[in-house]
Amino acid sequence: MQGPAVFMDISLEDQAQELRKYFKSLGAEISEEKSPKGVEDDLHKIVGVCDVCFKETNEADIEAILNSIVSIMVSIPLERGENLIVAFSQRLAKAPGPKLGLVALQSFWRLYNNLEPNSPLRYHVYYHVIELAARVGAVKNVFTGVEQLRKEFASCPPSNEQMQKLYRLLHQVLKDQNSELASKVMIELLGTYTDENASYAREDAIKCIVTALADPNTFLLDPLLSLKPVRFLEGELIYDLLTIFVSEKLSSYQTFYDNHKEFVQSQGLNHEQNVKKMRILSFMQMAESNPEITFDEMLSELQIEEKNVEAFIIEVLKTRLVRARMDQAQRTVRVTSTMHRTFGRAQWQQLRSVLLAWRANVNQVHESMKSVAAAQLEYNAQQQKA
């Protein structure tokens, strides 16, 4: 969603006056005369009535008018840039219907892309671009991930407080559309806090936990425990619930839910979805230490009926966190690999042992190949003598 700004072949002052006349003709409360204070003041007056252009029936005409305003905005130094951008976004937000909403968004996005990379105004424009995009369901067209966001502001990084504000907005508009991306945004937000101010991030930390628990595609929750704002929640129910999803089994969740049913519901979490996720997490934990799991063990640990075992295994395999094969005749599930729910010192030691064994095997193969090569050379030498 990017395009060049449209520039008219007249001076900025004359262009501003033509816009004044145009909006006046549509009934806007604006004079046709240039401002004695200069073109920036003209621009403020024009932006204050620019939503009148939505009376036009031709979308192309509306886009041309908005692009003309954008061309002035990117051509002059703006002393009151932030106020002007806020006013412009508020007017564009009045675009009636999704089609004109997209026209307004494209013009604002064009403004963003025509600002200098080191302009501090880029942050303010981008923030309001996200707001406009959310109104017309086009956030995915302007925001694809946190890595892309870092690149956007590489030349002029916003303040920590500004990024926190932007992350909160992104989380708000993404949570019902892309819960996985919303979780990543919230983790980035929590990562902006330090030991000194982590205690002020309580609400953000709770939102992060709830979003991650509710996301049907998020199973590895251990990294959340390392976030400083999350650690400040230790001792609260939401922290206890998180630790259950990180390392405990379904039975622990059931006990927690029986004792704190109202709390779980107050967080907007769905109990049935929680049970579904905990079954998968519990199976992963069983598979970590047991490559062959019987149906009886699954019925007991996962609280499912035997007729539902096959469907459950299919759900587990869809996550791609576990590789396994089911043997219905033997009533077992044979696990070939599984992702660990937590990755601490024990897992690092296990990985070290695997790598050391692999290195030893490679060395053994290498020595065997050397022996084979030496034997082949000796055989070739004997053949030549014969």
Short mmCIF file of C-alpha atoms in Angstrom, two decimals:
data_model
loop_
_atom_site.label_atom_id
_atom_site.label_comp_id
_atom_site.label_asym_id
_atom_site.label_seq_id
_atom_site.Cartn_x
_atom_site.Cartn_y
_atom_site.Cartn_z
CA MET A 1 0.00 0.00 0.00
CA GLN A 2 2.49 2.57 -1.18
CA GLY A 3 2.53 5.26 -3.85
CA PRO A 4 4.17 8.59 -4.63
CA ALA A 5 2.70 11.85 -3.41
CA VAL A 6 0.93 13.90 -6.06
CA PHE A 7 2.46 17.31 -6.75
CA MET A 8 0.72 20.05 -8.68
CA ASP A 9 2.57 22.35 -11.12
CA ILE A 10 1.87 25.48 -9.08
CA SER A 11 3.40 27.02 -5.98
CA LEU A 12 2.47 25.62 -2.58
CA GLU A 13 0.73 28.89 -1.69
CA ASP A 14 -1.41 28.79 -4.85
CA GLN A 15 -2.10 25.10 -4.31
CA ALA A 16 -3.31 25.83 -0.79
CA GLN A 17 -5.54 28.62 -2.09
CA GLU A 18 -7.04 26.30 -4.74
CA LEU A 19 -7.84 23.81 -1.98
CA ARG A 20 -9.44 26.59 0.08
CA LYS A 21 -11.66 27.51 -2.88
CA TYR A 22 -12.55 23.87 -3.49
CA PHE A 23 -13.63 23.21 0.09
CA LYS A 24 -15.49 26.51 0.19
CA SER A 25 -17.45 25.42 -2.89
CA LEU A 26 -18.51 22.27 -1.03
CA GLY A 27 -19.94 24.33 1.82
CA ALA A 28 -17.02 24.15 4.24
CA GLU A 29 -16.53 26.99 6.73
CA ILE A 30 -13.26 28.29 5.28
CA SER A 31 -12.33 31.48 3.45
CA GLU A 32 -10.88 31.50 -0.04
CA GLU A 33 -8.09 33.91 0.92
CA LYS A 34 -4.55 32.87 1.78
CA SER A 35 -3.52 33.13 5.39
CA PRO A 36 -1.16 36.02 6.18
CA LYS A 37 0.66 33.62 8.54
CA GLY A 38 1.85 31.45 5.67
CA VAL A 39 1.17 28.11 4.02
CA GLU A 40 1.39 26.06 7.24
CA ASP A 41 -1.53 28.00 8.68
CA ASP A 42 -3.37 27.46 5.38
CA LEU A 43 -2.71 23.77 5.78
CA HIS A 44 -4.16 23.72 9.30
CA LYS A 45 -7.33 25.43 8.06
CA ILE A 46 -7.62 23.02 5.10
CA VAL A 47 -7.08 19.91 7.22
CA GLY A 48 -9.78 21.17 9.60
CA VAL A 49 -12.43 20.84 6.87
CA CYS A 50 -10.91 18.19 4.58
CA ASP A 51 -13.55 15.58 5.48
CA VAL A 52 -16.03 17.64 3.45
CA CYS A 53 -14.49 16.05 0.34
CA PHE A 54 -16.30 12.84 1.23
CA LYS A 55 -19.42 14.47 -0.23
CA GLU A 56 -17.91 13.82 -3.66
CA THR A 57 -19.32 10.82 -5.51
CA ASN A 58 -16.12 10.00 -7.39
CA GLU A 59 -13.51 8.13 -5.33
CA ALA A 60 -10.73 9.21 -7.70
CA ASP A 61 -11.57 12.88 -7.09
CA ILE A 62 -11.47 12.34 -3.32
CA GLU A 63 -8.12 10.59 -3.56
CA ALA A 64 -6.71 13.42 -5.72
CA ILE A 65 -7.79 16.05 -3.19
CA LEU A 66 -6.33 14.14 -0.23
CA ASN A 67 -3.10 13.54 -2.14
CA SER A 68 -2.88 17.26 -2.87
CA ILE A 69 -3.04 17.93 0.88
CA VAL A 70 -0.38 15.27 1.46
CA SER A 71 1.90 16.85 -1.16
CA ILE A 72 1.85 20.13 0.79
CA MET A 73 2.43 18.40 4.11
CA VAL A 74 5.60 16.66 2.90
CA SER A 75 6.93 19.80 1.19
CA ILE A 76 7.11 22.21 4.13
CA PRO A 77 8.72 22.06 7.59
CA LEU A 78 5.93 21.51 10.11
CA GLU A 79 6.38 23.32 13.41
CA ARG A 80 3.11 21.90 14.71
CA GLY A 81 3.44 18.61 12.89
CA GLU A 82 2.06 16.28 15.53
CA ASN A 83 -1.12 18.35 16.07
CA LEU A 84 -1.64 18.55 12.31
CA ILE A 85 -1.24 14.80 11.87
CA VAL A 86 -3.71 14.09 14.68
CA ALA A 87 -6.22 16.50 13.13
CA PHE A 88 -5.73 14.96 9.66
CA SER A 89 -6.23 11.41 10.97
CA GLN A 90 -9.38 12.44 12.86
CA ARG A 91 -10.86 13.91 9.70
CA LEU A 92 -9.92 10.91 7.57
CA ALA A 93 -11.52 8.64 10.15
CA LYS A 94 -14.86 10.20 9.20
CA ALA A 95 -14.75 8.57 5.78
CA PRO A 96 -18.13 6.83 5.37
CA GLY A 97 -18.02 3.17 4.39
CA PRO A 98 -15.12 0.78 3.79
CA LYS A 99 -14.31 1.95 0.24
CA LEU A 100 -13.76 5.58 1.19
CA GLY A 101 -12.07 4.37 4.35
CA LEU A 102 -9.47 2.60 2.20
CA VAL A 103 -9.03 5.75 0.09
CA ALA A 104 -8.37 7.73 3.27
CA LEU A 105 -5.96 5.07 4.54
CA GLN A 106 -4.01 5.02 1.27
CA SER A 107 -3.56 8.79 1.41
CA PHE A 108 -2.36 8.70 5.00
CA TRP A 109 -0.03 5.77 4.22
CA ARG A 110 1.31 7.81 1.29
CA LEU A 111 2.07 10.62 3.72
CA TYR A 112 4.02 8.18 5.91
CA ASN A 113 6.08 6.84 3.01
CA ASN A 114 6.97 10.30 1.73
CA LEU A 115 8.34 11.58 5.03
CA GLU A 116 12.11 11.48 5.46
CA PRO A 117 13.30 8.26 7.17
CA ASN A 118 14.77 10.31 10.03
CA SER A 119 11.65 12.42 10.56
CA PRO A 120 10.25 12.16 14.11
CA LEU A 121 6.80 12.66 12.57
CA ARG A 122 6.92 9.15 11.08
CA TYR A 123 6.01 7.63 14.42
CA HIS A 124 2.91 9.82 14.82
CA VAL A 125 1.76 9.13 11.27
CA TYR A 126 2.32 5.39 11.65
CA TYR A 127 0.37 5.27 14.91
CA HIS A 128 -2.66 6.87 13.28
CA VAL A 129 -2.22 4.73 10.14
CA ILE A 130 -2.75 1.69 12.39
CA GLU A 131 -5.87 3.30 13.86
CA LEU A 132 -7.29 3.98 10.39
CA ALA A 133 -6.31 0.52 9.14
CA ALA A 134 -8.13 -1.07 12.08
CA ARG A 135 -11.32 0.79 11.14
CA VAL A 136 -11.35 -0.73 7.65
CA GLY A 137 -9.90 -4.14 8.53
CA ALA A 138 -6.60 -3.56 6.74
CA VAL A 139 -4.03 -3.77 9.55
CA LYS A 140 -2.31 -6.71 7.84
CA ASN A 141 -1.57 -4.43 4.87
CA VAL A 142 0.57 -2.09 6.94
CA PHE A 143 1.84 -4.25 9.81
CA THR A 144 3.34 -7.69 9.25
CA GLY A 145 5.42 -8.24 12.39
CA VAL A 146 7.72 -6.79 15.03
CA GLU A 147 10.83 -7.21 12.87
CA GLN A 148 9.28 -5.08 10.15
CA LEU A 149 8.31 -2.52 12.78
CA ARG A 150 11.90 -2.21 14.00
CA LYS A 151 13.07 -1.55 10.44
CA GLU A 152 10.43 1.15 9.98
CA PHE A 153 11.95 3.25 12.77
CA ALA A 154 15.62 2.27 12.45
CA SER A 155 16.65 5.77 11.34
CA CYS A 156 14.69 7.59 14.02
CA PRO A 157 13.78 5.32 16.95
CA PRO A 158 10.77 6.51 18.98
CA SER A 159 11.02 6.87 22.74
CA ASN A 160 10.35 3.90 24.98
CA GLU A 161 7.02 5.41 26.04
CA GLN A 162 5.99 5.93 22.40
CA MET A 163 6.78 2.32 21.50
CA GLN A 164 4.81 1.09 24.51
CA LYS A 165 1.82 3.12 23.34
CA LEU A 166 2.15 1.71 19.81
CA TYR A 167 2.51 -1.88 21.03
CA ARG A 168 -0.65 -1.49 23.13
CA LEU A 169 -2.56 -0.23 20.10
CA LEU A 170 -1.29 -3.07 17.92
CA HIS A 171 -2.22 -5.64 20.55
CA GLN A 172 -5.70 -4.16 20.83
CA VAL A 173 -6.39 -4.31 17.08
CA LEU A 174 -4.77 -7.72 16.57
CA LYS A 175 -6.07 -9.76 19.50
CA ASP A 176 -9.34 -10.75 17.79
CA GLN A 177 -7.82 -11.15 14.30
CA ASN A 178 -4.40 -12.70 14.82
CA SER A 179 -3.91 -13.88 18.39
CA GLU A 180 -0.46 -15.31 17.67
CA LEU A 181 0.85 -11.99 16.35
CA ALA A 182 -0.91 -10.16 19.18
CA SER A 183 1.00 -12.32 21.66
CA LYS A 184 4.32 -11.49 20.00
CA VAL A 185 3.48 -7.78 20.13
CA MET A 186 2.62 -8.02 23.82
CA ILE A 187 5.87 -9.84 24.57
CA GLU A 188 7.73 -7.02 22.80
CA LEU A 189 5.82 -4.53 24.93
CA LEU A 190 6.79 -6.27 28.16
CA GLY A 191 10.39 -6.40 26.96
CA THR A 192 10.51 -2.58 26.98
CA TYR A 193 10.24 -2.51 30.78
CA THR A 194 13.25 -2.58 33.09
CA ASP A 195 13.76 -3.69 36.69
CA GLU A 196 13.04 -0.13 37.76
CA ASN A 197 9.63 0.24 36.11
CA ALA A 198 8.47 -3.39 35.64
CA SER A 199 6.01 -3.03 38.53
CA TYR A 200 4.08 -0.43 36.50
CA ALA A 201 3.40 -2.94 33.73
CA ARG A 202 0.93 -5.05 35.69
CA GLU A 203 -2.04 -4.66 33.31
CA ASP A 204 0.16 -5.25 30.25
CA ALA A 205 1.63 -8.38 31.84
CA ILE A 206 -1.83 -9.77 32.62
CA LYS A 207 -2.99 -9.07 29.05
CA CYS A 208 0.10 -10.82 27.73
CA ILE A 209 -0.57 -13.94 29.80
CA VAL A 210 -4.27 -14.07 28.95
CA THR A 211 -3.60 -13.58 25.22
CA ALA A 212 -1.02 -16.38 25.22
CA LEU A 213 -3.26 -18.78 27.15
CA ALA A 214 -6.23 -18.06 24.89
CA ASP A 215 -4.25 -18.47 21.66
CA PRO A 216 -4.99 -21.99 20.35
CA ASN A 217 -1.63 -22.05 18.52
CA THR A 218 0.61 -21.02 21.42
CA PHE A 219 1.89 -23.95 23.50
CA LEU A 220 5.41 -22.96 24.58
CA LEU A 221 4.74 -20.53 27.40
CA ASP A 222 7.93 -20.89 29.42
CA PRO A 223 9.55 -17.71 27.93
CA LEU A 224 6.86 -15.57 29.58
CA LEU A 225 8.23 -16.41 33.02
CA SER A 226 11.51 -14.66 32.19
CA LEU A 227 9.78 -11.32 31.50
CA LYS A 228 10.30 -8.89 34.37
CA PRO A 229 6.70 -7.56 34.48
CA VAL A 230 5.40 -11.16 34.59
CA ARG A 231 7.71 -12.01 37.47
CA PHE A 232 6.18 -9.13 39.45
CA LEU A 233 2.86 -11.01 39.34
CA GLU A 234 4.26 -13.92 41.33
CA GLY A 235 1.84 -14.83 44.12
CA GLU A 236 -1.24 -13.74 42.14
CA LEU A 237 -3.77 -16.14 40.63
CA ILE A 238 -2.90 -15.23 37.05
CA TYR A 239 0.75 -16.16 37.69
CA ASP A 240 -0.30 -19.45 39.28
CA LEU A 241 -2.45 -20.21 36.23
CA LEU A 242 0.46 -19.46 33.91
CA THR A 243 2.79 -21.82 35.78
CA ILE A 244 0.21 -24.60 35.39
CA PHE A 245 0.22 -24.10 31.62
CA VAL A 246 4.02 -23.93 31.62
CA SER A 247 4.88 -27.13 33.47
CA GLU A 248 1.96 -28.91 35.13
CA LYS A 249 -0.68 -31.39 33.98
CA LEU A 250 -4.38 -31.34 33.27
CA SER A 251 -5.29 -32.48 36.77
CA SER A 252 -3.60 -29.39 38.24
CA TYR A 253 -5.62 -27.13 35.94
CA GLN A 254 -8.86 -28.88 36.86
CA THR A 255 -8.12 -28.34 40.54
CA PHE A 256 -7.32 -24.66 39.93
CA TYR A 257 -10.51 -24.20 37.92
CA ASP A 258 -12.67 -25.88 40.57
CA ASN A 259 -11.24 -23.49 43.19
CA HIS A 260 -11.16 -20.31 41.05
CA LYS A 261 -13.89 -20.71 38.45
CA GLU A 262 -15.02 -17.07 38.65
CA PHE A 263 -11.46 -15.82 38.23
CA VAL A 264 -10.90 -17.83 35.04
CA GLN A 265 -14.18 -16.56 33.61
CA SER A 266 -13.38 -12.95 34.62
CA GLN A 267 -10.21 -13.09 32.48
CA GLY A 268 -12.29 -13.94 29.42
CA LEU A 269 -10.77 -17.43 29.18
CA ASN A 270 -12.80 -20.33 27.85
CA HIS A 271 -12.66 -23.35 30.16
CA GLU A 272 -13.20 -25.91 27.39
CA GLN A 273 -10.43 -24.38 25.30
CA ASN A 274 -8.17 -24.38 28.36
CA VAL A 275 -8.85 -28.09 28.90
CA LYS A 276 -8.12 -28.80 25.23
CA LYS A 277 -4.77 -27.01 25.41
CA MET A 278 -3.84 -28.61 28.73
CA ARG A 279 -4.51 -32.07 27.30
CA ILE A 280 -2.01 -31.41 24.51
CA LEU A 281 0.54 -29.94 26.92
CA SER A 282 0.11 -32.88 29.30
CA PHE A 283 0.62 -35.34 26.44
CA MET A 284 3.82 -33.50 25.46
CA GLN A 285 5.06 -33.85 29.03
CA MET A 286 4.26 -37.56 29.06
CA ALA A 287 6.11 -37.98 25.76
CA GLU A 288 9.26 -36.27 27.06
CA SER A 289 10.09 -39.23 29.29
CA ASN A 290 8.12 -42.05 27.71
CA PRO A 291 8.48 -42.89 23.99
CA GLU A 292 5.59 -45.38 24.22
CA ILE A 293 2.35 -44.28 25.82
CA THR A 294 -0.52 -46.69 26.37
CA PHE A 295 -4.16 -45.85 25.83
CA ASP A 296 -4.82 -46.58 29.51
CA GLU A 297 -2.26 -43.95 30.53
CA MET A 298 -3.87 -41.43 28.21
CA LEU A 299 -7.38 -42.19 29.48
CA SER A 300 -6.20 -41.64 33.04
CA GLU A 301 -3.89 -38.62 32.62
CA LEU A 302 -5.82 -36.77 29.90
CA GLN A 303 -9.35 -37.58 31.04
CA ILE A 304 -10.62 -38.63 27.61
CA GLU A 305 -12.68 -41.59 26.43
CA GLU A 306 -11.06 -44.30 24.35
CA LYS A 307 -13.29 -43.52 21.37
CA ASN A 308 -11.76 -40.03 21.27
CA VAL A 309 -8.09 -41.09 21.40
CA GLU A 310 -7.59 -41.14 17.62
CA ALA A 311 -9.10 -37.66 17.16
CA PHE A 312 -6.97 -36.36 20.01
CA ILE A 313 -3.74 -37.75 18.52
CA ILE A 314 -4.61 -36.13 15.20
CA GLU A 315 -5.00 -32.77 17.02
CA VAL A 316 -1.62 -33.26 18.70
CA LEU A 317 0.09 -34.05 15.40
CA LYS A 318 -1.42 -30.93 13.81
CA THR A 319 0.54 -28.79 16.25
CA ARG A 320 3.80 -30.26 14.83
CA LEU A 321 5.19 -30.23 18.34
CA VAL A 322 5.05 -34.01 18.54
CA ARG A 323 5.83 -36.76 16.05
CA ALA A 324 4.16 -40.05 16.81
CA ARG A 325 2.37 -43.08 15.37
CA MET A 326 -0.64 -44.80 16.84
CA ASP A 327 -0.87 -48.58 17.08
CA GLN A 328 -4.54 -49.35 17.67
CA ALA A 329 -3.94 -53.08 17.82
CA GLN A 330 -1.45 -52.68 20.68
CA ARG A 331 -3.40 -49.70 22.10
CA THR A 332 -0.27 -47.57 22.24
CA VAL A 333 1.16 -44.37 20.80
CA ARG A 334 4.84 -44.50 19.82
CA VAL A 335 6.53 -41.09 20.06
CA THR A 336 9.56 -40.38 17.86
CA SER A 337 10.13 -36.77 19.00
CA THR A 338 8.50 -34.04 21.06
CA MET A 339 9.10 -30.39 21.85
CA HIS A 340 9.95 -29.74 25.47
CA ARG A 341 7.46 -27.55 27.33
CA THR A 342 10.30 -25.97 29.28
CA PHE A 343 13.96 -25.63 28.36
CA GLY A 344 16.13 -25.25 31.44
CA ARG A 345 19.42 -26.60 32.72
CA ALA A 346 18.31 -30.24 32.50
CA GLN A 347 17.35 -29.84 28.85
CA TRP A 348 20.64 -28.11 28.02
CA GLN A 349 22.53 -30.99 29.66
CA GLN A 350 20.49 -33.50 27.71
CA LEU A 351 21.21 -31.62 24.48
CA ARG A 352 24.91 -31.56 25.37
CA SER A 353 24.89 -35.33 25.86
CA VAL A 354 23.19 -35.85 22.49
CA LEU A 355 25.69 -33.60 20.71
CA LEU A 356 28.66 -35.30 22.40
CA ALA A 357 27.33 -38.70 21.36
CA TRP A 358 26.81 -37.42 17.83
CA ARG A 359 30.38 -36.08 17.72
CA ALA A 360 31.73 -39.43 18.96
CA ASN A 361 29.76 -41.27 16.26
CA VAL A 362 31.05 -38.91 13.57
CA ASN A 363 34.63 -39.43 14.76
CA GLN A 364 34.11 -43.19 14.71
CA VAL A 365 32.78 -43.05 11.16
CA HIS A 366 35.69 -40.82 10.16
CA GLU A 367 38.24 -43.29 11.59
CA SER A 368 36.47 -46.19 9.87
CA MET A 369 36.58 -44.34 6.55
CA LYS A 370 40.31 -43.72 7.03
CA SER A 371 40.85 -47.45 7.59
CA VAL A 372 38.82 -48.30 4.49
CA ALA A 373 40.73 -45.73 2.43
CA ALA A 374 44.10 -47.07 3.67
CA ALA A 375 43.08 -50.63 2.86
CA GLN A 376 41.99 -49.55 -0.61
CA LEU A 377 45.30 -47.80 -1.27
CA GLU A 378 47.22 -50.88 -0.11
CA TYR A 379 45.14 -53.11 -2.36
CA ASN A 380 45.70 -50.81 -5.35
CA ALA A 381 49.47 -50.84 -4.71
CA GLN A 382 49.55 -54.66 -4.61
CA GLN A 383 47.59 -54.85 -7.85
CA GLN A 384 50.07 -52.56 -9.59
CA LYS A 385 53.03 -54.76 -8.46
CA ALA A 386 51.27 -57.87 -9.71
#
